[in-house]
PDB file of C-alpha atoms and ligand atoms in Angstrom:
ATOM      1  CA  UNK S   1     -66.076  31.617  70.915  1.00  0.00           C
ATOM      2  CA  UNK S   2     -68.112  32.774  68.553  1.00  0.00           C
ATOM      3  CA  UNK S   3     -68.036  36.389  70.024  1.00  0.00           C
ATOM      4  CA  UNK S   4     -64.318  36.425  70.590  1.00  0.00           C
ATOM      5  CA  UNK S   5     -63.517  35.497  66.661  1.00  0.00           C
ATOM      6  CA  UNK S   6     -65.975  38.408  65.736  1.00  0.00           C
ATOM      7  CA  UNK S   7     -64.004  40.772  68.079  1.00  0.00           C
ATOM      8  CA  UNK S   8     -60.749  39.897  66.165  1.00  0.00           C
ATOM      9  CA  UNK S   9     -61.863  39.929  62.546  1.00  0.00           C
ATOM     10  CA  UNK S  10     -63.565  43.833  63.730  1.00  0.00           C
ATOM     11  CA  UNK S  11     -60.245  44.573  65.646  1.00  0.00           C
ATOM     12  CA  UNK S  12     -58.698  43.034  62.662  1.00  0.00           C
ATOM     13  CA  UNK S  13     -61.064  45.316  60.285  1.00  0.00           C
ATOM     14  CA  UNK S  14     -59.508  48.509  62.613  1.00  0.00           C
ATOM     15  CA  UNK S  15     -55.898  47.263  61.709  1.00  0.00           C
ATOM     16  CA  UNK S  16     -56.404  46.779  58.350  1.00  0.00           C
ATOM     17  CA  UNK S  17     -58.126  49.688  57.725  1.00  0.00           C
ATOM     18  CA  UNK S  18     -55.135  52.123  59.190  1.00  0.00           C
ATOM     19  CA  UNK S  19     -52.564  50.591  57.143  1.00  0.00           C
ATOM     20  CA  UNK S  20     -54.770  50.407  53.881  1.00  0.00           C
ATOM     21  CA  UNK S  21     -54.576  54.476  53.162  1.00  0.00           C
ATOM     22  CA  UNK S  22     -57.465  53.673  51.095  1.00  0.00           C
ATOM     23  CA  UNK S  23     -61.352  52.904  51.735  1.00  0.00           C
ATOM     24  CA  UNK S  24     -63.547  51.146  54.396  1.00  0.00           C
ATOM     25  CA  UNK S  25     -64.570  49.299  50.730  1.00  0.00           C
ATOM     26  CA  UNK S  26     -60.492  48.813  50.428  1.00  0.00           C
ATOM     27  CA  UNK S  27     -60.547  47.515  54.095  1.00  0.00           C
ATOM     28  CA  UNK S  28     -63.419  45.087  53.573  1.00  0.00           C
ATOM     29  CA  UNK S  29     -61.349  43.823  50.587  1.00  0.00           C
ATOM     30  CA  UNK S  30     -58.575  43.324  53.239  1.00  0.00           C
ATOM     31  CA  UNK S  31     -60.661  41.352  55.276  1.00  0.00           C
ATOM     32  CA  UNK S  32     -61.691  39.026  52.587  1.00  0.00           C
ATOM     33  CA  UNK S  33     -58.198  39.011  51.192  1.00  0.00           C
ATOM     34  CA  UNK S  34     -57.500  37.927  54.872  1.00  0.00           C
ATOM     35  CA  UNK S  35     -59.370  35.218  54.699  1.00  0.00           C
ATOM     36  CA  UNK S  36     -58.458  33.896  51.486  1.00  0.00           C
ATOM     37  CA  UNK S  37     -54.855  33.629  52.973  1.00  0.00           C
ATOM     38  CA  UNK S  38     -53.901  36.644  50.346  1.00  0.00           C
ATOM     39  CA  UNK S  39     -52.812  39.612  52.882  1.00  0.00           C
ATOM     40  CA  UNK S  40     -50.813  41.249  50.166  1.00  0.00           C
ATOM     41  CA  UNK S  41     -53.432  42.497  48.572  1.00  0.00           C
ATOM     42  CA  UNK S  42     -53.333  45.094  51.769  1.00  0.00           C
ATOM     43  CA  UNK S  43     -49.880  45.938  51.038  1.00  0.00           C
ATOM     44  CA  UNK S  44     -49.671  49.764  50.701  1.00  0.00           C
ATOM     45  CA  UNK S  45     -47.168  50.942  47.913  1.00  0.00           C
ATOM     46  CA  UNK S  46     -47.287  47.681  46.173  1.00  0.00           C
ATOM     47  CA  UNK S  47     -50.464  47.732  43.586  1.00  0.00           C
ATOM     48  CA  UNK S  48     -49.159  44.315  42.228  1.00  0.00           C
ATOM     49  CA  UNK S  49     -48.765  42.237  45.792  1.00  0.00           C
ATOM     50  CA  UNK S  50     -52.929  40.941  44.630  1.00  0.00           C
ATOM     51  CA  UNK S  51     -51.969  39.728  40.885  1.00  0.00           C
ATOM     52  CA  UNK S  52     -48.880  38.372  42.267  1.00  0.00           C
ATOM     53  CA  UNK S  53     -50.550  36.266  44.679  1.00  0.00           C
ATOM     54  CA  UNK S  54     -52.741  35.221  42.049  1.00  0.00           C
ATOM     55  CA  UNK S  55     -49.804  34.172  39.874  1.00  0.00           C
ATOM     56  CA  UNK S  56     -48.238  31.827  42.184  1.00  0.00           C
ATOM     57  CA  UNK S  57     -51.917  30.361  42.880  1.00  0.00           C
ATOM     58  CA  UNK S  58     -53.209  29.716  39.143  1.00  0.00           C
ATOM     59  CA  UNK S  59     -49.649  29.593  37.542  1.00  0.00           C
ATOM     60  CA  UNK S  60     -47.306  27.774  39.677  1.00  0.00           C
ATOM     61  CA  UNK S  61     -49.422  26.197  42.752  1.00  0.00           C
ATOM     62  CA  UNK S  62     -52.119  25.102  40.105  1.00  0.00           C
ATOM     63  CA  UNK S  63     -49.217  23.099  38.187  1.00  0.00           C
ATOM     64  CA  UNK S  64     -46.615  21.405  39.382  1.00  0.00           C
ATOM     65  CA  UNK S  65     -44.244  23.882  41.383  1.00  0.00           C
ATOM     66  CA  UNK S  66     -44.434  22.243  44.709  1.00  0.00           C
ATOM     67  CA  UNK S  67     -41.761  23.612  46.917  1.00  0.00           C
ATOM     68  CA  UNK S  68     -42.739  26.136  49.368  1.00  0.00           C
ATOM     69  CA  UNK S  69     -40.089  28.116  49.359  1.00  0.00           C
ATOM     70  CA  UNK S  70     -39.991  28.791  45.351  1.00  0.00           C
ATOM     71  CA  UNK S  71     -43.788  29.550  46.205  1.00  0.00           C
ATOM     72  CA  UNK S  72     -42.629  31.875  48.731  1.00  0.00           C
ATOM     73  CA  UNK S  73     -39.943  33.865  46.660  1.00  0.00           C
ATOM     74  CA  UNK S  74     -42.640  34.013  43.509  1.00  0.00           C
ATOM     75  CA  UNK S  75     -44.949  35.720  46.021  1.00  0.00           C
ATOM     76  CA  UNK S  76     -42.023  37.631  47.248  1.00  0.00           C
ATOM     77  CA  UNK S  77     -39.809  39.477  44.270  1.00  0.00           C
ATOM     78  CA  UNK S  78     -41.718  42.161  42.832  1.00  0.00           C
ATOM     79  CA  UNK S  79     -41.344  40.997  38.793  1.00  0.00           C
ATOM     80  CA  UNK S  80     -42.988  44.262  37.975  1.00  0.00           C
ATOM     81  CA  UNK S  81     -40.357  46.445  38.792  1.00  0.00           C
ATOM     82  CA  UNK S  82     -37.733  44.323  36.458  1.00  0.00           C
ATOM     83  CA  UNK S  83     -39.760  44.724  33.374  1.00  0.00           C
ATOM     84  CA  UNK S  84     -40.083  48.290  31.256  1.00  0.00           C
ATOM     85  CA  UNK S  85     -42.422  50.564  32.977  1.00  0.00           C
ATOM     86  CA  UNK S  86     -44.662  49.709  29.715  1.00  0.00           C
ATOM     87  CA  UNK S  87     -44.907  46.244  30.644  1.00  0.00           C
ATOM     88  CA  UNK S  88     -46.010  46.549  34.186  1.00  0.00           C
ATOM     89  CA  UNK S  89     -49.347  45.315  33.864  1.00  0.00           C
ATOM     90  CA  UNK S  90     -48.187  42.168  32.304  1.00  0.00           C
ATOM     91  CA  UNK S  91     -45.550  41.370  34.528  1.00  0.00           C
ATOM     92  CA  UNK S  92     -47.774  38.523  36.361  1.00  0.00           C
ATOM     93  CA  UNK S  93     -49.398  36.876  33.350  1.00  0.00           C
ATOM     94  CA  UNK S  94     -48.334  33.556  31.963  1.00  0.00           C
ATOM     95  CA  UNK S  95     -46.084  34.787  29.064  1.00  0.00           C
ATOM     96  CA  UNK S  96     -42.676  36.041  28.550  1.00  0.00           C
ATOM     97  CA  UNK S  97     -42.058  40.035  28.052  1.00  0.00           C
ATOM     98  CA  UNK S  98     -39.951  42.301  25.602  1.00  0.00           C
ATOM     99  CA  UNK S  99     -37.046  43.622  28.598  1.00  0.00           C
ATOM    100  CA  UNK S 100     -35.370  45.605  25.409  1.00  0.00           C
ATOM    101  CA  UNK S 101     -32.340  44.856  22.971  1.00  0.00           C
ATOM    102  CA  UNK S 102     -34.894  42.080  21.140  1.00  0.00           C
ATOM    103  CA  UNK S 103     -34.709  39.612  24.325  1.00  0.00           C
ATOM    104  CA  UNK S 104     -37.558  38.142  26.591  1.00  0.00           C
ATOM    105  CA  UNK S 105     -37.974  37.444  30.627  1.00  0.00           C
ATOM    106  CA  UNK S 106     -39.009  33.838  31.059  1.00  0.00           C
ATOM    107  CA  UNK S 107     -42.500  33.725  31.901  1.00  0.00           C
ATOM    108  CA  UNK S 108     -43.031  32.909  36.011  1.00  0.00           C
ATOM    109  CA  UNK S 109     -44.073  29.389  35.676  1.00  0.00           C
ATOM    110  CA  UNK S 110     -40.679  28.522  33.621  1.00  0.00           C
ATOM    111  CA  UNK S 111     -38.652  30.929  36.481  1.00  0.00           C
ATOM    112  CA  UNK S 112     -40.312  29.061  39.230  1.00  0.00           C
ATOM    113  CA  UNK S 113     -39.363  25.688  37.362  1.00  0.00           C
ATOM    114  CA  UNK S 114     -35.885  26.063  36.986  1.00  0.00           C
ATOM    115  CA  UNK S 115     -35.824  26.955  40.409  1.00  0.00           C
ATOM    116  CA  UNK S 116     -37.295  24.146  41.975  1.00  0.00           C
ATOM    117  CA  UNK S 117     -35.050  21.635  39.629  1.00  0.00           C
ATOM    118  CA  UNK S 118     -31.911  23.481  40.515  1.00  0.00           C
ATOM    119  CA  UNK S 119     -32.950  22.564  44.346  1.00  0.00           C
ATOM    120  CA  UNK S 120     -30.496  25.921  45.910  1.00  0.00           C
ATOM    121  CA  UNK S 121     -29.326  25.745  49.424  1.00  0.00           C
ATOM    122  CA  UNK S 122     -28.014  27.899  51.270  1.00  0.00           C
ATOM    123  CA  UNK S 123     -24.328  28.554  50.919  1.00  0.00           C
ATOM    124  CA  UNK S 124     -24.213  27.057  47.403  1.00  0.00           C
ATOM    125  CA  UNK S 125     -22.600  29.258  44.792  1.00  0.00           C
ATOM    126  CA  UNK S 126     -24.768  29.503  41.444  1.00  0.00           C
ATOM    127  CA  UNK S 127     -23.820  30.752  38.248  1.00  0.00           C
ATOM    128  CA  UNK S 128     -26.629  32.058  35.784  1.00  0.00           C
ATOM    129  CA  UNK S 129     -25.745  32.508  32.158  1.00  0.00           C
ATOM    130  CA  UNK S 130     -28.131  35.244  30.598  1.00  0.00           C
ATOM    131  CA  UNK S 131     -28.957  37.821  33.422  1.00  0.00           C
ATOM    132  CA  UNK S 132     -31.305  39.701  30.948  1.00  0.00           C
ATOM    133  CA  UNK S 133     -33.623  41.789  33.615  1.00  0.00           C
ATOM    134  CA  UNK S 134     -31.855  40.672  36.236  1.00  0.00           C
ATOM    135  CA  UNK S 135     -35.313  39.128  37.758  1.00  0.00           C
ATOM    136  CA  UNK S 136     -33.962  34.969  37.997  1.00  0.00           C
ATOM    137  CA  UNK S 137     -30.984  36.149  39.544  1.00  0.00           C
ATOM    138  CA  UNK S 138     -32.818  37.906  41.927  1.00  0.00           C
ATOM    139  CA  UNK S 139     -35.125  34.975  42.587  1.00  0.00           C
ATOM    140  CA  UNK S 140     -31.674  32.770  42.968  1.00  0.00           C
ATOM    141  CA  UNK S 141     -30.228  35.138  45.654  1.00  0.00           C
ATOM    142  CA  UNK S 142     -33.099  34.388  48.301  1.00  0.00           C
ATOM    143  CA  UNK S 143     -31.997  30.693  48.319  1.00  0.00           C
ATOM    144  CA  UNK S 144     -28.174  31.715  48.554  1.00  0.00           C
ATOM    145  CA  UNK S 145     -26.121  34.940  48.801  1.00  0.00           C
ATOM    146  CA  UNK S 146     -23.607  33.444  46.593  1.00  0.00           C
ATOM    147  CA  UNK S 147     -25.032  34.104  43.184  1.00  0.00           C
ATOM    148  CA  UNK S 148     -22.922  35.515  40.070  1.00  0.00           C
ATOM    149  CA  UNK S 149     -24.700  36.248  36.321  1.00  0.00           C
ATOM    150  CA  UNK S 150     -23.466  37.274  32.863  1.00  0.00           C
ATOM    151  CA  UNK S 151     -25.505  39.043  30.495  1.00  0.00           C
ATOM    152  CA  UNK S 152     -23.351  39.577  26.984  1.00  0.00           C
ATOM    153  CA  UNK S 153     -25.656  42.339  25.860  1.00  0.00           C
ATOM    154  CA  UNK S 154     -24.096  45.165  27.511  1.00  0.00           C
ATOM    155  CA  UNK S 155     -27.076  47.605  27.806  1.00  0.00           C
ATOM    156  CA  UNK S 156     -28.552  44.788  29.490  1.00  0.00           C
ATOM    157  CA  UNK S 157     -25.865  43.920  31.927  1.00  0.00           C
ATOM    158  CA  UNK S 158     -25.884  47.621  32.801  1.00  0.00           C
ATOM    159  CA  UNK S 159     -29.343  48.030  33.569  1.00  0.00           C
ATOM    160  CA  UNK S 160     -29.995  44.751  35.152  1.00  0.00           C
ATOM    161  CA  UNK S 161     -26.517  45.577  37.598  1.00  0.00           C
ATOM    162  CA  UNK S 162     -27.805  48.890  38.566  1.00  0.00           C
ATOM    163  CA  UNK S 163     -31.756  47.748  38.890  1.00  0.00           C
ATOM    164  CA  UNK S 164     -30.527  45.122  41.224  1.00  0.00           C
ATOM    165  CA  UNK S 165     -28.315  47.446  43.629  1.00  0.00           C
ATOM    166  CA  UNK S 166     -31.181  49.805  43.495  1.00  0.00           C
ATOM    167  CA  UNK S 167     -33.645  47.233  44.876  1.00  0.00           C
ATOM    168  CA  UNK S 168     -31.599  45.933  47.793  1.00  0.00           C
ATOM    169  CA  UNK S 169     -29.471  42.788  45.534  1.00  0.00           C
ATOM    170  CA  UNK S 170     -26.468  44.493  46.480  1.00  0.00           C
ATOM    171  CA  UNK S 171     -24.697  40.594  46.722  1.00  0.00           C
ATOM    172  CA  UNK S 172     -25.704  39.604  43.408  1.00  0.00           C
ATOM    173  CA  UNK S 173     -22.470  39.949  41.024  1.00  0.00           C
ATOM    174  CA  UNK S 174     -23.178  40.886  37.334  1.00  0.00           C
ATOM    175  CA  UNK S 175     -20.645  40.610  34.981  1.00  0.00           C
ATOM    176  CA  UNK S 176     -20.924  41.523  30.924  1.00  0.00           C
ATOM    177  CA  UNK S 177     -19.523  39.192  28.647  1.00  0.00           C
ATOM    178  CA  UNK S 178     -19.752  35.764  27.270  1.00  0.00           C
ATOM    179  CA  UNK S 179     -21.420  32.948  29.513  1.00  0.00           C
ATOM    180  CA  UNK S 180     -20.272  30.106  27.310  1.00  0.00           C
ATOM    181  CA  UNK S 181     -16.716  30.674  29.548  1.00  0.00           C
ATOM    182  CA  UNK S 182     -18.390  30.672  32.549  1.00  0.00           C
ATOM    183  CA  UNK S 183     -16.635  32.721  35.283  1.00  0.00           C
ATOM    184  CA  UNK S 184     -13.673  30.728  36.505  1.00  0.00           C
ATOM    185  CA  UNK S 185     -12.262  32.901  38.794  1.00  0.00           C
ATOM    186  CA  UNK S 186     -15.421  32.275  41.291  1.00  0.00           C
ATOM    187  CA  UNK S 187     -16.099  28.165  40.310  1.00  0.00           C
ATOM    188  CA  UNK S 188     -16.299  25.937  40.593  1.00  0.00           C
ATOM    189  CA  UNK S 189     -20.273  26.154  41.232  1.00  0.00           C
ATOM    190  CA  UNK S 190     -22.595  23.931  42.987  1.00  0.00           C
ATOM    191  CA  UNK S 191     -25.328  24.936  40.087  1.00  0.00           C
ATOM    192  CA  UNK S 192     -25.390  26.882  36.636  1.00  0.00           C
ATOM    193  CA  UNK S 193     -28.542  27.744  35.118  1.00  0.00           C
ATOM    194  CA  UNK S 194     -28.584  28.678  31.323  1.00  0.00           C
ATOM    195  CA  UNK S 195     -31.147  31.137  30.563  1.00  0.00           C
ATOM    196  CA  UNK S 196     -30.535  31.324  26.506  1.00  0.00           C
ATOM    197  CA  UNK S 197     -30.777  28.848  24.208  1.00  0.00           C
ATOM    198  CA  UNK S 198     -27.980  26.446  23.828  1.00  0.00           C
ATOM    199  CA  UNK S 199     -27.233  24.036  20.669  1.00  0.00           C
ATOM    200  CA  UNK S 200     -24.544  22.471  22.717  1.00  0.00           C
ATOM    201  CA  UNK S 201     -23.340  22.445  26.242  1.00  0.00           C
ATOM    202  CA  UNK S 202     -21.140  24.658  26.641  1.00  0.00           C
ATOM    203  CA  UNK S 203     -17.619  22.570  27.752  1.00  0.00           C
ATOM    204  CA  UNK S 204     -16.265  25.214  30.496  1.00  0.00           C
ATOM    205  CA  UNK S 205     -19.725  25.443  32.050  1.00  0.00           C
ATOM    206  CA  UNK S 206     -19.184  21.726  32.637  1.00  0.00           C
ATOM    207  CA  UNK S 207     -15.643  22.180  33.726  1.00  0.00           C
ATOM    208  CA  UNK S 208     -17.018  24.714  36.489  1.00  0.00           C
ATOM    209  CA  UNK S 209     -19.294  22.514  38.041  1.00  0.00           C
ATOM    210  CA  UNK S 210     -18.738  20.714  41.649  1.00  0.00           C
ATOM    211  CA  UNK S 211     -19.045  16.800  41.869  1.00  0.00           C
ATOM    212  CA  UNK S 212     -22.644  16.678  43.084  1.00  0.00           C
ATOM    213  CA  UNK S 213     -23.368  20.189  40.999  1.00  0.00           C
ATOM    214  CA  UNK S 214     -26.034  21.154  38.337  1.00  0.00           C
ATOM    215  CA  UNK S 215     -26.355  22.571  34.884  1.00  0.00           C
ATOM    216  CA  UNK S 216     -29.617  23.248  33.906  1.00  0.00           C
ATOM    217  CA  UNK S 217     -29.905  24.722  30.283  1.00  0.00           C
ATOM    218  CA  UNK S 218     -32.642  24.701  27.392  1.00  0.00           C
ATOM    219  CA  UNK S 219     -30.628  22.385  24.857  1.00  0.00           C
ATOM    220  CA  UNK S 220     -31.320  22.015  21.390  1.00  0.00           C
ATOM    221  CA  UNK S 221     -32.178  24.358  18.274  1.00  0.00           C
ATOM    222  CA  UNK S 222     -30.925  28.090  18.857  1.00  0.00           C
ATOM    223  CA  UNK S 223     -33.663  29.244  16.659  1.00  0.00           C
ATOM    224  CA  UNK S 224     -37.184  27.027  17.149  1.00  0.00           C
ATOM    225  CA  UNK S 225     -37.320  24.740  20.410  1.00  0.00           C
ATOM    226  CA  UNK S 226     -35.113  23.031  23.089  1.00  0.00           C
ATOM    227  CA  UNK S 227     -35.189  20.590  25.776  1.00  0.00           C
ATOM    228  CA  UNK S 228     -34.971  21.481  29.599  1.00  0.00           C
ATOM    229  CA  UNK S 229     -31.863  19.433  30.493  1.00  0.00           C
ATOM    230  CA  UNK S 230     -30.461  18.835  33.925  1.00  0.00           C
ATOM    231  CA  UNK S 231     -26.874  17.221  34.046  1.00  0.00           C
ATOM    232  CA  UNK S 232     -25.453  16.463  37.013  1.00  0.00           C
ATOM    233  CA  UNK S 233     -21.939  16.003  37.660  1.00  0.00           C
ATOM    234  CA  UNK S 234     -21.284  12.400  39.409  1.00  0.00           C
ATOM    235  CA  UNK S 235     -17.817  11.027  40.189  1.00  0.00           C
ATOM    236  CA  UNK S 236     -18.373   8.701  37.517  1.00  0.00           C
ATOM    237  CA  UNK S 237     -19.392  10.710  35.016  1.00  0.00           C
ATOM    238  CA  UNK S 238     -22.410  13.321  33.903  1.00  0.00           C
ATOM    239  CA  UNK S 239     -26.231  12.138  34.389  1.00  0.00           C
ATOM    240  CA  UNK S 240     -28.117  13.811  31.857  1.00  0.00           C
ATOM    241  CA  UNK S 241     -32.279  14.154  32.299  1.00  0.00           C
ATOM    242  CA  UNK S 242     -34.305  15.572  29.226  1.00  0.00           C
ATOM    243  CA  UNK S 243     -37.127  17.429  30.878  1.00  0.00           C
ATOM    244  CA  UNK S 244     -39.439  19.339  28.981  1.00  0.00           C
ATOM    245  CA  UNK S 245     -39.677  20.936  25.699  1.00  0.00           C
ATOM    246  CA  UNK S 246     -39.206  24.586  26.108  1.00  0.00           C
ATOM    247  CA  UNK S 247     -38.812  27.381  23.726  1.00  0.00           C
ATOM    248  CA  UNK S 248     -35.657  30.325  25.002  1.00  0.00           C
ATOM    249  CA  UNK S 249     -34.267  33.052  23.038  1.00  0.00           C
ATOM    250  CA  UNK S 250     -30.952  31.994  21.378  1.00  0.00           C
ATOM    251  CA  UNK S 251     -27.867  32.224  23.137  1.00  0.00           C
ATOM    252  CA  UNK S 252     -25.136  33.894  20.809  1.00  0.00           C
ATOM    253  CA  UNK S 253     -21.383  34.423  21.206  1.00  0.00           C
ATOM    254  CA  UNK S 254     -19.165  31.081  20.648  1.00  0.00           C
ATOM    255  CA  UNK S 255     -21.882  29.021  20.972  1.00  0.00           C
ATOM    256  CA  UNK S 256     -22.600  29.759  17.336  1.00  0.00           C
ATOM    257  CA  UNK S 257     -19.489  29.099  16.289  1.00  0.00           C
ATOM    258  CA  UNK S 258     -19.579  25.346  16.445  1.00  0.00           C
TER     259      UNK S 258
HETATM  260  N1  SAH R   1     -32.776  35.392  32.965  1.00  0.00           N
HETATM  261  C1  SAH R   1     -33.251  36.330  32.215  1.00  0.00           C
HETATM  262  C2  SAH R   1     -33.931  36.630  30.840  1.00  0.00           C
HETATM  263  C3  SAH R   1     -32.657  35.831  29.995  1.00  0.00           C
HETATM  264  S1  SAH R   1     -33.655  35.897  28.629  1.00  0.00           S
HETATM  265  C4  SAH R   1     -34.568  37.446  33.152  1.00  0.00           C
HETATM  266  O1  SAH R   1     -34.657  37.324  34.180  1.00  0.00           O
HETATM  267  O2  SAH R   1     -35.015  38.514  33.104  1.00  0.00           O
HETATM  268  C5  SAH R   1     -31.644  35.491  27.794  1.00  0.00           C
HETATM  269  C6  SAH R   1     -30.430  36.776  28.307  1.00  0.00           C
HETATM  270  O3  SAH R   1     -29.320  35.845  27.535  1.00  0.00           O
HETATM  271  C7  SAH R   1     -30.616  37.707  27.019  1.00  0.00           C
HETATM  272  O4  SAH R   1     -30.630  38.705  27.616  1.00  0.00           O
HETATM  273  C8  SAH R   1     -29.343  37.555  26.170  1.00  0.00           C
HETATM  274  O5  SAH R   1     -28.681  38.649  25.985  1.00  0.00           O
HETATM  275  C9  SAH R   1     -28.476  36.793  26.897  1.00  0.00           C
HETATM  276  N2  SAH R   1     -27.169  35.901  26.274  1.00  0.00           N
HETATM  277  C10 SAH R   1     -27.227  35.489  25.221  1.00  0.00           C
HETATM  278  N3  SAH R   1     -26.431  34.715  24.384  1.00  0.00           N
HETATM  279  C11 SAH R   1     -25.535  35.124  26.150  1.00  0.00           C
HETATM  280  C12 SAH R   1     -23.869  34.877  26.219  1.00  0.00           C
HETATM  281  N4  SAH R   1     -23.252  33.996  25.560  1.00  0.00           N
HETATM  282  N5  SAH R   1     -23.829  35.199  27.317  1.00  0.00           N
HETATM  283  C13 SAH R   1     -24.577  35.437  28.204  1.00  0.00           C
HETATM  284  N6  SAH R   1     -25.684  35.820  28.318  1.00  0.00           N
HETATM  285  C14 SAH R   1     -26.099  35.654  26.806  1.00  0.00           C
END
């Protein structure tokens, strides 16, 4: 039995060495990675595979991200392709990253947490407000193929739209506009995720939520801190849950007029 095990490891080493175009040392690293359930280290052409797996282990699993599908998706989506090239090496660290125009991509934990809270089921219609880099929309699209996203900054809307198409996320629809008003043509939605700080709940977003639908948003001050808030529309009214303190970049546009 031990011999058989050894044989499997040796033939595994050969396979891995042929897949990894580098060196015998890298092959050995792949074996170690394999036994640590980090096979992505060996994935050729993805220099950040191991950084991404470490992010899943140390920033998500180590905290309260328990949904296996969320962990799998966070381990799959190549976050380094959503940040400016100069920040690629920072893509899997535990903090937000600038994406241009003074905006940021949220830290991986917050993306995973918001995705876990919304608990998207296949076929559900999801609207994101604040496309930014397109990363959160890409993550959501692994749960359902019906994702819409609105971005108020034209440059970001255009670059995210291009990036998503180039990376094969063709089904995600991105619009340049004020997310305050939602996207009534495609509503009502099963879930709406707002990824910019709001000082009140935009009434059009509540209107575009199905009964049973969930709206998740950072609610509070647009300039300081907010509380991540989940609102569930029920036949009897809206159920509100205040979840945790967060700090998002401000939502702008109509929301600031009130
Ligand atoms: N979800 C993004 C990061 C969001 S940063 C990602 O995965 O990269 C917040 C984004 O919300 C910014 O890009 C900002 O321009 C956008 N935003 C701010 N106010 C908005 C509004 N009223 N409608 C749509 N987008 C808005």
